Short mmCIF file of C-alpha atoms in Angstrom, two decimals:
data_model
loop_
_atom_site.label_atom_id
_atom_site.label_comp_id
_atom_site.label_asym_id
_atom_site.label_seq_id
_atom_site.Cartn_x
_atom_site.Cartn_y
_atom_site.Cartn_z
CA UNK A 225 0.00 0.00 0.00
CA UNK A 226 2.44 3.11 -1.07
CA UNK A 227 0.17 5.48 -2.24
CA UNK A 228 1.24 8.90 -2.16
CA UNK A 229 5.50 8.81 -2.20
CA UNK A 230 7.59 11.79 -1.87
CA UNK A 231 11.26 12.17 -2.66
CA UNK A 232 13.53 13.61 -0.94
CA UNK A 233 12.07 13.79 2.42
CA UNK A 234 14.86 16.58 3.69
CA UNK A 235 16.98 18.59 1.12
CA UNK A 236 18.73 22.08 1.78
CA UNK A 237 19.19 24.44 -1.22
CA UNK A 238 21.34 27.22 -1.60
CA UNK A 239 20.25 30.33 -2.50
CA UNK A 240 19.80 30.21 -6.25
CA UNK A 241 20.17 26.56 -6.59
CA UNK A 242 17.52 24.71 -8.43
CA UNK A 243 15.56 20.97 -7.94
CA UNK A 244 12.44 18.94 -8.45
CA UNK A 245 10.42 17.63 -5.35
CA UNK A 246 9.47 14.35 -6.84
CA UNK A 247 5.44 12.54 -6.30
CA UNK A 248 4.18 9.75 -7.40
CA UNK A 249 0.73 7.80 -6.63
CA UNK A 250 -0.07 4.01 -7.10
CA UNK A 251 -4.11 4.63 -6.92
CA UNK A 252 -4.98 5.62 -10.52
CA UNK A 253 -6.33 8.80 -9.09
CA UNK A 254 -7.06 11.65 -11.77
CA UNK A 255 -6.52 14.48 -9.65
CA UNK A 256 -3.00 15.34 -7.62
CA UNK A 257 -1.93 18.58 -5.81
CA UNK A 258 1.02 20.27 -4.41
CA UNK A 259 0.98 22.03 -1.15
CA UNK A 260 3.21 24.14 1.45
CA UNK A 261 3.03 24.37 4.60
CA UNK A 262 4.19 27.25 6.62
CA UNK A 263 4.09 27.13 10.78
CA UNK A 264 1.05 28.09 12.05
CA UNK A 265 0.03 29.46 8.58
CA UNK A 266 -1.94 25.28 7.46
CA UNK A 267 -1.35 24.51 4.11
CA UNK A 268 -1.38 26.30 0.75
CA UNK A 269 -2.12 24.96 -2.99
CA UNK A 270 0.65 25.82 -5.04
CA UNK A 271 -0.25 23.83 -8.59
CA UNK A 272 -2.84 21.11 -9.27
CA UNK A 273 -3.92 18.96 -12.09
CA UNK A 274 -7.03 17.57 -13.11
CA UNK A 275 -4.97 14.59 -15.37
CA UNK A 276 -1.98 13.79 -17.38
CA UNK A 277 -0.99 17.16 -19.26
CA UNK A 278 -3.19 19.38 -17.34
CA UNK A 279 -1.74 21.55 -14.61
CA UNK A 280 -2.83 24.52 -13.10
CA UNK A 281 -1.99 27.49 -10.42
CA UNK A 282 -3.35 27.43 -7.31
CA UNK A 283 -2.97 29.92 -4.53
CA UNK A 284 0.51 30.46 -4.55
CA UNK A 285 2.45 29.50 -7.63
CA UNK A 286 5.52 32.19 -8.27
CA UNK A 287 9.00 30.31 -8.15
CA UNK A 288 7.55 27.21 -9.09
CA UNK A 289 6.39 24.94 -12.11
CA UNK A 290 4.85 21.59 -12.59
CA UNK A 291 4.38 18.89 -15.00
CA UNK A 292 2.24 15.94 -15.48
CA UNK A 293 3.20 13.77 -18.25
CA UNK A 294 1.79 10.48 -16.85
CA UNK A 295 -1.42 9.79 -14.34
CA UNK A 296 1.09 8.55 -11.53
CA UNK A 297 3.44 11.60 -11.28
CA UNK A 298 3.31 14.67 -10.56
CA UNK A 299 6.96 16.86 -10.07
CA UNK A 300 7.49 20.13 -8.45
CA UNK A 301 10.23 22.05 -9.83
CA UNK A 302 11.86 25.09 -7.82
CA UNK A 303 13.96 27.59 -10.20
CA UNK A 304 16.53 29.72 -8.80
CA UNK A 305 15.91 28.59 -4.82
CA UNK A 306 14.88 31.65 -2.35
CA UNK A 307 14.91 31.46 1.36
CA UNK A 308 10.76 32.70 1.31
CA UNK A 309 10.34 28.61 -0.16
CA UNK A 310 11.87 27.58 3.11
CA UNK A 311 8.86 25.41 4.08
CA UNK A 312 7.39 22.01 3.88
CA UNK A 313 6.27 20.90 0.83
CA UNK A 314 3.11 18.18 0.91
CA UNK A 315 2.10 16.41 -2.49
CA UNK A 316 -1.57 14.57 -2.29
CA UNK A 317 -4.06 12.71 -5.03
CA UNK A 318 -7.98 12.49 -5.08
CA UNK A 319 -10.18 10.18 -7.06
CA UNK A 320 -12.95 12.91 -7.52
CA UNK A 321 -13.28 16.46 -7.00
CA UNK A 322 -15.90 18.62 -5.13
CA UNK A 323 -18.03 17.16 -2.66
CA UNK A 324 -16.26 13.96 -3.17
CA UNK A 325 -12.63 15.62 -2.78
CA UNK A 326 -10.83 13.24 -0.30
CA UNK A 327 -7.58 13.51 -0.53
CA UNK A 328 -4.58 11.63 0.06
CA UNK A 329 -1.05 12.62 1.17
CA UNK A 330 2.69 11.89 0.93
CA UNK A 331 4.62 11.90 3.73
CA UNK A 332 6.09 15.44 2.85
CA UNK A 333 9.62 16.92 1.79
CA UNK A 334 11.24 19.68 4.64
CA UNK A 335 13.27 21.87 2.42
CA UNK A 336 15.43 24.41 3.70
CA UNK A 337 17.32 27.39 1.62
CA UNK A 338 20.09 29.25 3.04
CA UNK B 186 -15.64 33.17 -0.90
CA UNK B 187 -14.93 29.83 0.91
CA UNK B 188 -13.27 29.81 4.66
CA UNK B 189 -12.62 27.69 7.36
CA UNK B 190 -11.61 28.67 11.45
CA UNK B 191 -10.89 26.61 13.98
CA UNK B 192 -9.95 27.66 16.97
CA UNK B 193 -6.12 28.36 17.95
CA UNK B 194 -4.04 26.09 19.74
CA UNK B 195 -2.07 24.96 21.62
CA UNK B 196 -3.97 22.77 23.25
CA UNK B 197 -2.94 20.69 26.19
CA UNK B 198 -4.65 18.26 27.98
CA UNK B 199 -4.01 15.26 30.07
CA UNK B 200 -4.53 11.92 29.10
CA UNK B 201 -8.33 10.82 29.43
CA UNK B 202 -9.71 14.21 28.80
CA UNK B 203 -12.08 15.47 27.32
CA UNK B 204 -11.47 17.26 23.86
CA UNK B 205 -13.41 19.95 21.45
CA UNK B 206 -12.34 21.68 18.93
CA UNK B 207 -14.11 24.36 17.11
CA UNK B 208 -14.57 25.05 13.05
CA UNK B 209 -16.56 27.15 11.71
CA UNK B 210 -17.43 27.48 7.89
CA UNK B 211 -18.56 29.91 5.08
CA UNK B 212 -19.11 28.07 2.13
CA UNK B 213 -20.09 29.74 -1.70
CA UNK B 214 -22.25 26.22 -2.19
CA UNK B 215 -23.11 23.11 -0.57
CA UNK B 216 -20.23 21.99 1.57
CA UNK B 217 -19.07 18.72 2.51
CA UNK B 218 -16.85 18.79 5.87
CA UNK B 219 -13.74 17.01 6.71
CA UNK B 220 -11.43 16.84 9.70
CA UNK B 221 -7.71 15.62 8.68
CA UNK B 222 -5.57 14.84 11.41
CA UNK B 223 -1.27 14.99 11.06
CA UNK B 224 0.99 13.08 13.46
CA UNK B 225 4.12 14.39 14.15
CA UNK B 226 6.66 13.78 11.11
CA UNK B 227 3.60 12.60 8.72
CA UNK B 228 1.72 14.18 6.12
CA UNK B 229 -2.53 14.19 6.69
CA UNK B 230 -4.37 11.87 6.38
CA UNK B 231 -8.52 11.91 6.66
CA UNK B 232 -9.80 11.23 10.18
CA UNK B 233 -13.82 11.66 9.94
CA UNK B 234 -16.34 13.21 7.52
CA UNK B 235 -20.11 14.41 6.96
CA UNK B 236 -21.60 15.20 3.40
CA UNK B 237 -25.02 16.78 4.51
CA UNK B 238 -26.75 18.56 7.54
CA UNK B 239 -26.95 16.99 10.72
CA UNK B 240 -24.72 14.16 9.91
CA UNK B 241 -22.06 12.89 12.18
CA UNK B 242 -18.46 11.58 11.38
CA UNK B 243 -17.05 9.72 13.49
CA UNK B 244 -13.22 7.63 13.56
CA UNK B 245 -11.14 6.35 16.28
CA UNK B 246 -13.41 7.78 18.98
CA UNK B 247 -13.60 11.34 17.20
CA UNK B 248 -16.63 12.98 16.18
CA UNK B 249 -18.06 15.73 14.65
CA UNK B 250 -21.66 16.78 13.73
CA UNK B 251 -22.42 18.95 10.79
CA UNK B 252 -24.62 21.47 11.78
CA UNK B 253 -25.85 24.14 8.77
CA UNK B 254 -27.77 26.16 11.13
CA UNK B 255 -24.38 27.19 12.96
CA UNK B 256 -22.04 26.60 10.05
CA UNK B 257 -19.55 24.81 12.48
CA UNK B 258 -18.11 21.12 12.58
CA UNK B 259 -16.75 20.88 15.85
CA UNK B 260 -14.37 18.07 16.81
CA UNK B 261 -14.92 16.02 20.26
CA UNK B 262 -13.42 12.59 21.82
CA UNK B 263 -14.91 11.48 25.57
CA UNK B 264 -11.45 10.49 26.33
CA UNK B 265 -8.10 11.44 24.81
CA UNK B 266 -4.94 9.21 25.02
CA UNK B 267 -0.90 10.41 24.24
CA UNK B 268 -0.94 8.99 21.36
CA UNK B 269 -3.71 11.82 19.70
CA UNK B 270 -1.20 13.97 19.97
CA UNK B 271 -1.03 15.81 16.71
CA UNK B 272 -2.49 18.34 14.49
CA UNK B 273 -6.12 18.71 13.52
CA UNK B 274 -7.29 20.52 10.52
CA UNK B 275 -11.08 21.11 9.61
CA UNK B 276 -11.46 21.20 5.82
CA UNK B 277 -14.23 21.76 3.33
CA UNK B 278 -15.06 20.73 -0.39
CA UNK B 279 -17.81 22.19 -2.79
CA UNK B 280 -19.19 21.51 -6.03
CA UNK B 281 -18.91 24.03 -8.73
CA UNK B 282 -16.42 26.91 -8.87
CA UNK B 283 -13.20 26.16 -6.98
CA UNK B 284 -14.09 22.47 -6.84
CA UNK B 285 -10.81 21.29 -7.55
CA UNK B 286 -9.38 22.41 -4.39
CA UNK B 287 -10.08 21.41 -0.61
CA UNK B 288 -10.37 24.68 1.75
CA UNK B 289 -8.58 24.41 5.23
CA UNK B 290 -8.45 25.47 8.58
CA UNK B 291 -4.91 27.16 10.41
CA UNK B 292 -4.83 23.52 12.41
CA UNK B 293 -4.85 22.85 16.08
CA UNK B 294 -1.83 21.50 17.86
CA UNK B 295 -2.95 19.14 20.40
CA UNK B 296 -0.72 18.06 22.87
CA UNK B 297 -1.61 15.07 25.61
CA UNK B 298 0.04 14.66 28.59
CA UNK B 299 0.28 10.83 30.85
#
């Protein structure tokens, strides 16, 4: 039962530096999202996709970019690291939207930029 | 447009406790309502839920009652153990509009002492 995997679990950038969060899902679900999370601030949507090659912004998108060439996976790039992205990064996957939105989550990536 | 508040934590209670938590909603449509609870190094994962008025969720001991007349979806458990320590976020989920996307709550840090 892996469900919702996330790669790497810790990583600290430099300022500048770039990398991909990697997330994939084993559940054939349609829908995946990518979400920060700052302390005491819950979570924010950063991109989302409805299905392979379909992507779009969510709430807070600037300094990063997605992709979705397959159903299962759904990378998070970061381009030209700042310290503001210090945070920690949650990837999840529904079967259905609205009402019927349950999602599912990975176990998270902490990323830290100095 | 759509909202979610829960009360603040910390809270801190001692093991066999009592517990609430508080969430209140606006909502543009017909909600459903979710609490999502995160253990400490995990991502979060769905604890209860309630699709239409007056129903309950209920998980683990946890419930919650959704009740349109006062907008809210209040978490409660009789008796709390050490091992509910973690972070509860109330959530919601509408058809139409922004129905791609799950609304949440700041979270409530809930900390059980033996």
């Amino acid at each position: 039962n892996a469900g919702v995997t996330q790669t790497p679990k810790f990583r600290i950038l430099k300022i500048g530096q770039s990398m991909t969060l990697q997330c994939t899902q084993d559940m054939n679900h349609n829908y995946m999202y990518w979400y920060r999370q700052d302390p005491g601030m819950g979570l924010k949507l950063i991109y989302y996709s409805v299905g392979a090659g379909i992507t779009d912004k969510g709430e807070v998108p600037n300094g990063y970019n997605v992709s979705r060439s397959t159903t299962e996976d759904f990378p998070l790039r970061l381009e030209l690291a700042a310290p503001s992205q210090t945070s920690v990064y949650f990837c999840a996957s529904s079967a259905d939207r609205g009402r019927r939105n349950i999602q599912y989550f990975g176990a998270g990536t902490r990323l830290s930029v100095l | 447009g759509d909202s979610v508040t829960q009360m603040e934590g910390p809270v801190t209670l001692s093991e066999e406790a009592f517990l609430t938590i508080n969430c209140t909603y606006t909502a543009t449509g017909y909600p459903s309502l979710f609490w999502y609870v995160q253990y400490p190094g995990e991502g979060l994962q769905l604890l209860l839920k309630a699709t239409k008025a007056d129903d309950k969720g209920s998980n683990k001991g946890f419930e919650a009652t959704y009740r349109k007349e006062t907008t809210s979806f209040h978490l409660e458990k009789g008796s709390v153990q050490v091992s509910d320590s973690a972070v509860y976020f109330c959530a919601l989920s509408v058809d139409g509009g922004s129905n791609y996307k799950l609304t949440f709550g700041k979270g409530t840090l809930l900390t059980v002492n033996p």
